[in-house]
Structure formats: C-alpha cells, structure tokens
mmCIF file of C-alpha atoms in Angstrom:
data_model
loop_
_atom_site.group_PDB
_atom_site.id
_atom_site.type_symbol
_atom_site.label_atom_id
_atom_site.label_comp_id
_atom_site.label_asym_id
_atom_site.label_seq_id
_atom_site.Cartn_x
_atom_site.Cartn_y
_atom_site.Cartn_z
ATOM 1 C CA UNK A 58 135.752 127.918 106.212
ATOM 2 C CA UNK A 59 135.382 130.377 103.847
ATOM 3 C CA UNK A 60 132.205 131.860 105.828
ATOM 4 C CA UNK A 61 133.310 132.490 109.026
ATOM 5 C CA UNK A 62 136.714 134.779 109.157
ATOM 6 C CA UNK A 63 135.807 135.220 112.680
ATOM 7 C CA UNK A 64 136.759 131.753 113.918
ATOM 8 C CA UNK A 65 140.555 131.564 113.966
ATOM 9 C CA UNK A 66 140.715 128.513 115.963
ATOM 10 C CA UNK A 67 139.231 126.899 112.793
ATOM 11 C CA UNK A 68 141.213 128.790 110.236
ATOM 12 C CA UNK A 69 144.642 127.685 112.074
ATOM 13 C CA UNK A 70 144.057 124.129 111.961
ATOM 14 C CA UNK A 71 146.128 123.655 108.450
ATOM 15 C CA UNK A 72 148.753 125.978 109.500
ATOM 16 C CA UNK A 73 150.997 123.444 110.718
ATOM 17 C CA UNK A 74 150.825 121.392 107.477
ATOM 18 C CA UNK A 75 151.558 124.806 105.254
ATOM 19 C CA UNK A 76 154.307 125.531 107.726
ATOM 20 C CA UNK A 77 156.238 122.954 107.112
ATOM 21 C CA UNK A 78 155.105 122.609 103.079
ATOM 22 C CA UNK A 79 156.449 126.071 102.450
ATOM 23 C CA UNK A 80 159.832 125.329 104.899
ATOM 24 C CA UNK A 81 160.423 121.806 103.075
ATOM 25 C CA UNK A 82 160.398 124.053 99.364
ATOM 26 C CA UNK A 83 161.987 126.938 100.771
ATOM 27 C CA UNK A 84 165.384 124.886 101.629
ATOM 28 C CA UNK A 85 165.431 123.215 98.549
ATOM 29 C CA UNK A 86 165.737 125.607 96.730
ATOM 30 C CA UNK A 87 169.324 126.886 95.545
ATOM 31 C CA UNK A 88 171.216 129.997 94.441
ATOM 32 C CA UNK A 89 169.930 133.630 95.466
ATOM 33 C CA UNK A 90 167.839 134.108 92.127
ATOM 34 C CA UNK A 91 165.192 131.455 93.336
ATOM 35 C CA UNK A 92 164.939 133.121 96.552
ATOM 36 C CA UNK A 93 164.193 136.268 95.213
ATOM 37 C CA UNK A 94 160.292 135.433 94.184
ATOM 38 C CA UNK A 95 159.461 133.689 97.313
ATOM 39 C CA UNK A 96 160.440 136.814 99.522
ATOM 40 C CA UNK A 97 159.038 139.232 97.434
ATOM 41 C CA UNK A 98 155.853 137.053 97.164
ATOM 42 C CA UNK A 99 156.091 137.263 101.403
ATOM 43 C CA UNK A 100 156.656 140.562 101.776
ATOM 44 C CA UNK A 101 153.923 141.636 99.565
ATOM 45 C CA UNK A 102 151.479 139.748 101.833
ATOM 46 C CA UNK A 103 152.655 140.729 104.655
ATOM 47 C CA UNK A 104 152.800 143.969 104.069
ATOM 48 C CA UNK A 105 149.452 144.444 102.930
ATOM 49 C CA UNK A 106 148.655 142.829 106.486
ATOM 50 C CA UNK A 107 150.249 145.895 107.815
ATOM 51 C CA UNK A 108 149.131 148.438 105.693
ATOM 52 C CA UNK A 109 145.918 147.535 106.575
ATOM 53 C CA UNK A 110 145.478 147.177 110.204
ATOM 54 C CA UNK A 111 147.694 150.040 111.108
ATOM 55 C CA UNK A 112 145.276 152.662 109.283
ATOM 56 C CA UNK A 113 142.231 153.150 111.532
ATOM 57 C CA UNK A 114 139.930 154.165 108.446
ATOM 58 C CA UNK A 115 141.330 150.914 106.161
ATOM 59 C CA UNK A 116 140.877 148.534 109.269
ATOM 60 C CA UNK A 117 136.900 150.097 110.148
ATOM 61 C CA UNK A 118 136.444 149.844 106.521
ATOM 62 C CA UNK A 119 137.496 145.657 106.305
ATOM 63 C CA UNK A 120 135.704 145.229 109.588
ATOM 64 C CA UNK A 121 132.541 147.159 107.990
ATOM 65 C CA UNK A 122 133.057 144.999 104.751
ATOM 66 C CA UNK A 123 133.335 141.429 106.655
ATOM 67 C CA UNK A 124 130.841 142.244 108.949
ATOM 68 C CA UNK A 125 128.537 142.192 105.937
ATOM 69 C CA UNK A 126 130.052 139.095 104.377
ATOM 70 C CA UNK A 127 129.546 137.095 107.590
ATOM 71 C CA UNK A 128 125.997 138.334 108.015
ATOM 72 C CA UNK A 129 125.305 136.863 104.898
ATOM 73 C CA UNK A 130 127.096 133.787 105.239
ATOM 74 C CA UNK A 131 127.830 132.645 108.638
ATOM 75 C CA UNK A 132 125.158 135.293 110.733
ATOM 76 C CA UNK A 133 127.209 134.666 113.915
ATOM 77 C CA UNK A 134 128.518 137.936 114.963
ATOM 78 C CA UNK A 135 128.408 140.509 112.077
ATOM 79 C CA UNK A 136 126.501 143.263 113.977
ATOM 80 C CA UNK A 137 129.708 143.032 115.925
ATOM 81 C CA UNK A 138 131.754 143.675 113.372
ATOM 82 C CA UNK A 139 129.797 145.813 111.483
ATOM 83 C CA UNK A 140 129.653 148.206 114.286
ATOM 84 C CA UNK A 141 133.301 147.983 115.196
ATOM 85 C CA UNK A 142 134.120 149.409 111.620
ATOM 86 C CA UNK A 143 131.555 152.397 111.722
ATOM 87 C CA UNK A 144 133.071 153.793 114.807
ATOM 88 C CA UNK A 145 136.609 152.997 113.569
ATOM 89 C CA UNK A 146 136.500 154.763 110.050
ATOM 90 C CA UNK A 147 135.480 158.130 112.964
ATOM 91 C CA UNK A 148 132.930 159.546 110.321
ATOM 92 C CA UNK A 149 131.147 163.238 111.458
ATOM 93 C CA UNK A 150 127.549 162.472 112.570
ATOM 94 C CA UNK A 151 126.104 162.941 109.123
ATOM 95 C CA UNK A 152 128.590 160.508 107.273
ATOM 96 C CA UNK A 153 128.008 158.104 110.350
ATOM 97 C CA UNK A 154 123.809 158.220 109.984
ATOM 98 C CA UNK A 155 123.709 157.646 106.006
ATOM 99 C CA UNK A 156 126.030 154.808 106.790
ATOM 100 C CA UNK A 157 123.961 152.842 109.177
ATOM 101 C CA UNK A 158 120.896 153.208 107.056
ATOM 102 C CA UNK A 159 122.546 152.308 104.158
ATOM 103 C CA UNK A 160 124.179 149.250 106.061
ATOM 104 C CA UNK A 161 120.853 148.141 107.844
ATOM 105 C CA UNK A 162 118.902 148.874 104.186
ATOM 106 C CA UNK A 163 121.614 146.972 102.050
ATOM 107 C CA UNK A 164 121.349 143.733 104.388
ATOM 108 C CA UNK A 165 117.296 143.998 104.784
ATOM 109 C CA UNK A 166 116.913 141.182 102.544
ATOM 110 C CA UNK A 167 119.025 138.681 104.134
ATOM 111 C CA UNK A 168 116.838 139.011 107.298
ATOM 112 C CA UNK A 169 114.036 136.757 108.352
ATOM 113 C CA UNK A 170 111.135 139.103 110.080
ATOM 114 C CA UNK A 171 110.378 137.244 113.474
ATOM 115 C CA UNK A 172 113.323 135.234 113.324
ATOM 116 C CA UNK A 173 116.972 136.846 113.360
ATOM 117 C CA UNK A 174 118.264 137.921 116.160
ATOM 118 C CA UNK A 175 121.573 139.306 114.492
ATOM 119 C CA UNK A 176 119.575 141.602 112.088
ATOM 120 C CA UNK A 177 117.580 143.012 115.302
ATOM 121 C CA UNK A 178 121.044 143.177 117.092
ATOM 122 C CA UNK A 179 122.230 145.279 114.313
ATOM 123 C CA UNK A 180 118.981 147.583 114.289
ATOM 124 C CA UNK A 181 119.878 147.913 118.146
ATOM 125 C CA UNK A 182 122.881 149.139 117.665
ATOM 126 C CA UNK A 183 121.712 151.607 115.118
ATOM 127 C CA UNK A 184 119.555 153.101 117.765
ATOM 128 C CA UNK A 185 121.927 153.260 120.171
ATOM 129 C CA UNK A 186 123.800 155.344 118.165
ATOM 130 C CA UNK A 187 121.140 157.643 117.477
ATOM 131 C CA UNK A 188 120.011 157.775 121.229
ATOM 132 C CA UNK A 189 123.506 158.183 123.042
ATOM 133 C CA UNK A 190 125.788 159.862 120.054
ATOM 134 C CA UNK A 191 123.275 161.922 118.186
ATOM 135 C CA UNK A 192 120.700 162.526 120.894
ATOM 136 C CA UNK A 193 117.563 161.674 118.044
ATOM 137 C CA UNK A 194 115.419 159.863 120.145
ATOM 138 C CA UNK A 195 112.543 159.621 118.112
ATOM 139 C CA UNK A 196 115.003 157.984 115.642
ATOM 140 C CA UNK A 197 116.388 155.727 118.058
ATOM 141 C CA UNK A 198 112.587 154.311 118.919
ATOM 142 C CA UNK A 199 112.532 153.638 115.075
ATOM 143 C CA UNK A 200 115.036 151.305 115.359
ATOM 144 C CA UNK A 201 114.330 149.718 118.636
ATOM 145 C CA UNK A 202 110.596 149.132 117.500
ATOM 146 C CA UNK A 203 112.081 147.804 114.099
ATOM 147 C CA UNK A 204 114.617 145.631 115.795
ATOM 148 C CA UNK A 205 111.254 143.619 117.682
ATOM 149 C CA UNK A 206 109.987 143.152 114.347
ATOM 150 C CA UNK A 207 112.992 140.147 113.823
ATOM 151 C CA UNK A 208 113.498 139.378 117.541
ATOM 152 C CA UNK A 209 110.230 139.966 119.539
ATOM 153 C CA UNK A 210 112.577 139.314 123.073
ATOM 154 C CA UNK A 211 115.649 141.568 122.188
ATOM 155 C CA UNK A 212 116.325 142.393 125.546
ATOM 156 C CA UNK A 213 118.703 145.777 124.227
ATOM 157 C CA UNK A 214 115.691 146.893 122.516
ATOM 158 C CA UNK A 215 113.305 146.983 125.564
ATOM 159 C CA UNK A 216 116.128 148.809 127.403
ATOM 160 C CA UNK A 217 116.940 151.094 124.408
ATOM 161 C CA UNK A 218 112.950 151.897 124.388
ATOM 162 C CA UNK A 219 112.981 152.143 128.400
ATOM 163 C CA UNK A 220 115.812 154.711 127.989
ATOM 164 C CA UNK A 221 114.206 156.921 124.935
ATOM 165 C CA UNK A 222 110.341 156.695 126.265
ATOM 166 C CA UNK A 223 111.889 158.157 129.996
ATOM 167 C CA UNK A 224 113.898 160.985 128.353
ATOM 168 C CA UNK A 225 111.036 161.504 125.857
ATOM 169 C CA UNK A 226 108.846 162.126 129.031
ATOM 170 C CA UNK A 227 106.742 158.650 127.758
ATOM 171 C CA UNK A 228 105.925 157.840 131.705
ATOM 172 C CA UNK A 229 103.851 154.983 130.817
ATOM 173 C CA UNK A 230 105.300 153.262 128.200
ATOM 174 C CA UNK A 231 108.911 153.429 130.001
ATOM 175 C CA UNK A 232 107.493 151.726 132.735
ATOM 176 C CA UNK A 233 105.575 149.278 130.190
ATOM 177 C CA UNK A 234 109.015 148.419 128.597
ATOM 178 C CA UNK A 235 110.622 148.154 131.823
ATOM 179 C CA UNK A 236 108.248 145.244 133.208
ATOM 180 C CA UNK A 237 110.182 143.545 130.309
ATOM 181 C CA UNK A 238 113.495 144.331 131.881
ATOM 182 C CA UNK A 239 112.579 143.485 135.653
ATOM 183 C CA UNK A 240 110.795 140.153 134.109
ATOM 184 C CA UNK A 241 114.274 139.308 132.261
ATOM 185 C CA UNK A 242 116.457 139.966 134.862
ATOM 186 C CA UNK A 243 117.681 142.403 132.309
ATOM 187 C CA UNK A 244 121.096 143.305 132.333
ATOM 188 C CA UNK A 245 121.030 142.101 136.372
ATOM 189 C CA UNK A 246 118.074 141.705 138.835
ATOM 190 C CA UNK A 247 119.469 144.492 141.196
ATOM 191 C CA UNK A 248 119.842 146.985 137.758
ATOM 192 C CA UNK A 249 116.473 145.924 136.560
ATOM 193 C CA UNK A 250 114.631 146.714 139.805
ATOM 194 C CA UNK A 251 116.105 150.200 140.179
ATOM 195 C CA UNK A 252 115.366 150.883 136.350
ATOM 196 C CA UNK A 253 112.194 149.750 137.059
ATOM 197 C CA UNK A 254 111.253 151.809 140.216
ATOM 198 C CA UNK A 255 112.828 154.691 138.331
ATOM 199 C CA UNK A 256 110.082 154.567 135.857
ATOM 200 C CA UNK A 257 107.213 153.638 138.590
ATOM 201 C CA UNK A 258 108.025 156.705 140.279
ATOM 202 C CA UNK A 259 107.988 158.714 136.883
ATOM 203 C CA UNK A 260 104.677 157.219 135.850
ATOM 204 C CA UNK A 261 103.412 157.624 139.412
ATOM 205 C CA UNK A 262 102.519 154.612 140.222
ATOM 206 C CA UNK A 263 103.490 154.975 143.939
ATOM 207 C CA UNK A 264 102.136 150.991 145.162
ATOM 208 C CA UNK A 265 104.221 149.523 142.838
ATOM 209 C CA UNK A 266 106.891 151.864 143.767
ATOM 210 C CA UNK A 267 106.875 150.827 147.048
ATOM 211 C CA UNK A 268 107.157 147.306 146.779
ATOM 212 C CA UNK A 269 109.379 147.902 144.535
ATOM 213 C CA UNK A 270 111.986 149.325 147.024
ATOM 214 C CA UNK A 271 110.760 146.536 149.778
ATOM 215 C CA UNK A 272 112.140 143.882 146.891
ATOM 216 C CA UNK A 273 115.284 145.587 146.371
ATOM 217 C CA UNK A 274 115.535 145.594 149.769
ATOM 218 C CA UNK A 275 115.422 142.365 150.300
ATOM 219 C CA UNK A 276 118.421 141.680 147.720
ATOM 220 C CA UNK A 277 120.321 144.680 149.239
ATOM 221 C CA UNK A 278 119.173 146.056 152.454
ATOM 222 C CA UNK A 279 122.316 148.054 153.221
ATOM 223 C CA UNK A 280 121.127 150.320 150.133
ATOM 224 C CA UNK A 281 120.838 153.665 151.881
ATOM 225 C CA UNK A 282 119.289 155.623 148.785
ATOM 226 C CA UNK A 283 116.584 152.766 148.215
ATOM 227 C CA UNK A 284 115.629 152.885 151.972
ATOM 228 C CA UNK A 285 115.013 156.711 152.303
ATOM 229 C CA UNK A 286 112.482 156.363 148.931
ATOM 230 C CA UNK A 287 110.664 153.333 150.606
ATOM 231 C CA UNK A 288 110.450 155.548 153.727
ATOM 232 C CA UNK A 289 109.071 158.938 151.765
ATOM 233 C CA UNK A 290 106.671 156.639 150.040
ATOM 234 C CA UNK A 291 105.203 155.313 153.003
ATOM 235 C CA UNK A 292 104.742 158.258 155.025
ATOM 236 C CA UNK A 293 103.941 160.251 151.876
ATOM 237 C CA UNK A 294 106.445 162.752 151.734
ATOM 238 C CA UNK A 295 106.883 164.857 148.376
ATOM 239 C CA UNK A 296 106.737 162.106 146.440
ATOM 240 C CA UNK A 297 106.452 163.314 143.295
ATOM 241 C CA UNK A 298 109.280 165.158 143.910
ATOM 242 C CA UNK A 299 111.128 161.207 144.115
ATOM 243 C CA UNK A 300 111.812 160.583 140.681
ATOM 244 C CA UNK A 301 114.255 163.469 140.431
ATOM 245 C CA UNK A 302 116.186 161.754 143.137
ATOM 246 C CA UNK A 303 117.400 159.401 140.145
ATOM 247 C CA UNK A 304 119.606 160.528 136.817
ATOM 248 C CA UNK A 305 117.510 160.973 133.611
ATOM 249 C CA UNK A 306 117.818 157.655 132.090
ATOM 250 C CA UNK A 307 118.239 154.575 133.159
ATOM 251 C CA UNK A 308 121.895 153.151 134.064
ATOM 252 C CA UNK A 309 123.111 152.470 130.386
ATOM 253 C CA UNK A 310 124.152 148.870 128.708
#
C-alpha cells in the first residue's frame, strides 16, 4: 500500500479496525495526566495535516515530491501529480523551466524507451508548458518528439506537434501530424476533422480540403462556417485566403 498514496479507497480499508483500536484505549484510560500524551500526539498530526495543505507552495511541493515517489513505484498517475505541484508552488517562468527539466532528467532512468506511457505523458506536459505558458515552440517540439520516443501513439503529443508545426508555419508536417489526430478520433471526430482541414488548407492541399468539409458535413450539416469553405473551394474563390478564416492553432486539449 505503501506505493500508491493515490488510491484512498485502498488506504481506508483498515480505518475501521484503528477506529475502534484507538477508541477501545482511549476510554480506558484514567485521570487527566494519561490523556495528556494521546492529544498532544493528535494534535501534532493533525496539525501538520493542516499546515500543509493550507500553504499553496508546501502542498505543490508534496504533490511534486509524491508524484515522483509514485512514478517510481506505482507509475499510475504521477505525471498528474507531478504537474499539479509545479503549477501550485506558482514559480516565475525561469524557476518553472529548470524545474521540469530537472524533474523529467531526475526520473529518466526509471523510464522504459518504447514502453511508458506515463514518462511520455510527463514529457507532454512539459511541452505544453513551453508551447502555451512560455510561447518556446521549438522547445515544446523537443518534448513532444521526446515524449514518442516512450509512447510511439501519445495522442497529446501528435496534437502538441500539430499545434507547434501550424504556429511555426510547418504547413506540411502539421498536416502530417494531424492525419494522426483525424485517424484517432483525437480528442473527438468532429474536433479532429476541423483540426485537420485547418492544416489542409494551410498546406494547400485544396482536394483533401474539400472532402474534408463534405465529411464534416455529413456529421454536422447545419455547420454554417464549414459549408461556406466547401462552397469557396469548389467554385475556387480566394482560397488561399481560407485558412485565415480559422484561429492560429488548433482548438487546444
């Protein structure tokens, strides 16, 4: 139990029995003096509790720490965790950078190249942050391109290099990447098609534009915006002019 502080259903199975241990002790004992150890002993515990997930920096800090513990223990959810205490401890961008590469470096050699989706998830995240809260995306493609190295189908790494490659003016590889996405369903079929016409329409490759729209169409024919790009693309009207009819990156997950 030891390895996975994450699963309190598991962890509260012998409360019950301690309950009632510590209540059947507690009454026998006698005269104020004995009771004096016990509470202290309590409110020393408890208090720590408090002292420690009422300060936002002390709470990112144990989240940060057993996010690492799990990873190398249990695996199950530590890039959870160890993201959730980065963005607690609220770090300035430089603290926040040297953190995640010291993080991703310190826990390199519990990961299995090819085979660990957690470390990749982790690397993922890392490039998220340097995409969307730094705005490094040359950095960010580091990471994403790392993260395939230990989980060849990360899904958030083909969207994080689908994002990066569009605002990095990469036409061709965005729309490479985002075959991935459309081939996934990735995040939804209906997102995945528009992220993938986006980037059809950027790389100019007007056919597969067009039947592009005619499939979201199918899914969602009441889709005004969708309709008037299938109709410019037929008749040929300023198309290259149609990829500015969509934001700069895709719709972020």
């Amino acid at each position: 139990l030891l390895s996975m502080p994450r699963d309190w259903d598991l962890f509260c199975l012998p409360t019950p029995l301690l309950l009632f241990i510590g209540i059947s002790t507690t009454v026998q004992l006698k005269g104020l003096k004995k009771w004096i150890g016990p509470a202290l002993g309590l409110f020393i515990l408890g208090f720590s509790i408090h002292f420690v997930n009422s300060n936002q920096f002390a709470l990112g800090k144990r989240y940060e720490t057993m996010g690492k513990y799990v990873f190398k223990t249990y695996w199950i959810n530590a890039a959870d965790l160890i993201q959730a205490g980065i963005k607690l401890q609220s770090q300035g961008a430089e603290d926040q950078d040297l953190q995640w590469q010291n993080t991703i470096a310190e826990l390199k050699r519990y990961a299995i190249t090819g085979h660990d989706a957690e470390y990749a998830e982790l690397l993922n995240e890392a490039g998220f942050y340097f995409e969307r809260s730094v705005n490094n995306l040359v950095e960010a493609k580091n990471y994403f391109n790392e993260a395939l190295k230990y989980d060849a189908q990360s899904k958030r790494a083909y969207m994080g290099l689908t994002e990066c490659s569009l605002q990095l003016e990469q036409s061709e590889e965005a729309y490479d990447y985002s075959k991935k996405l459309l081939e996934w369903r990735f995040p939804t079929l209906e997102k995945s098609l528009r992220i993938n016409l986006q980037c059809a329409l950027d790389a100019k490759e007007y056919t597969d534009a067009l039947t592009l729209t005619q499939s979201y169409l199918k899914l969602i024919p009441q889709d005004t915006f969708i309709r008037i790009i299938e109709r410019r693309l037929i008749h040929h009207e300023s198309v290259d002019s149609l990829k500015f009819m969509f934001a700069q990156t895709p719709e972020k997950n």
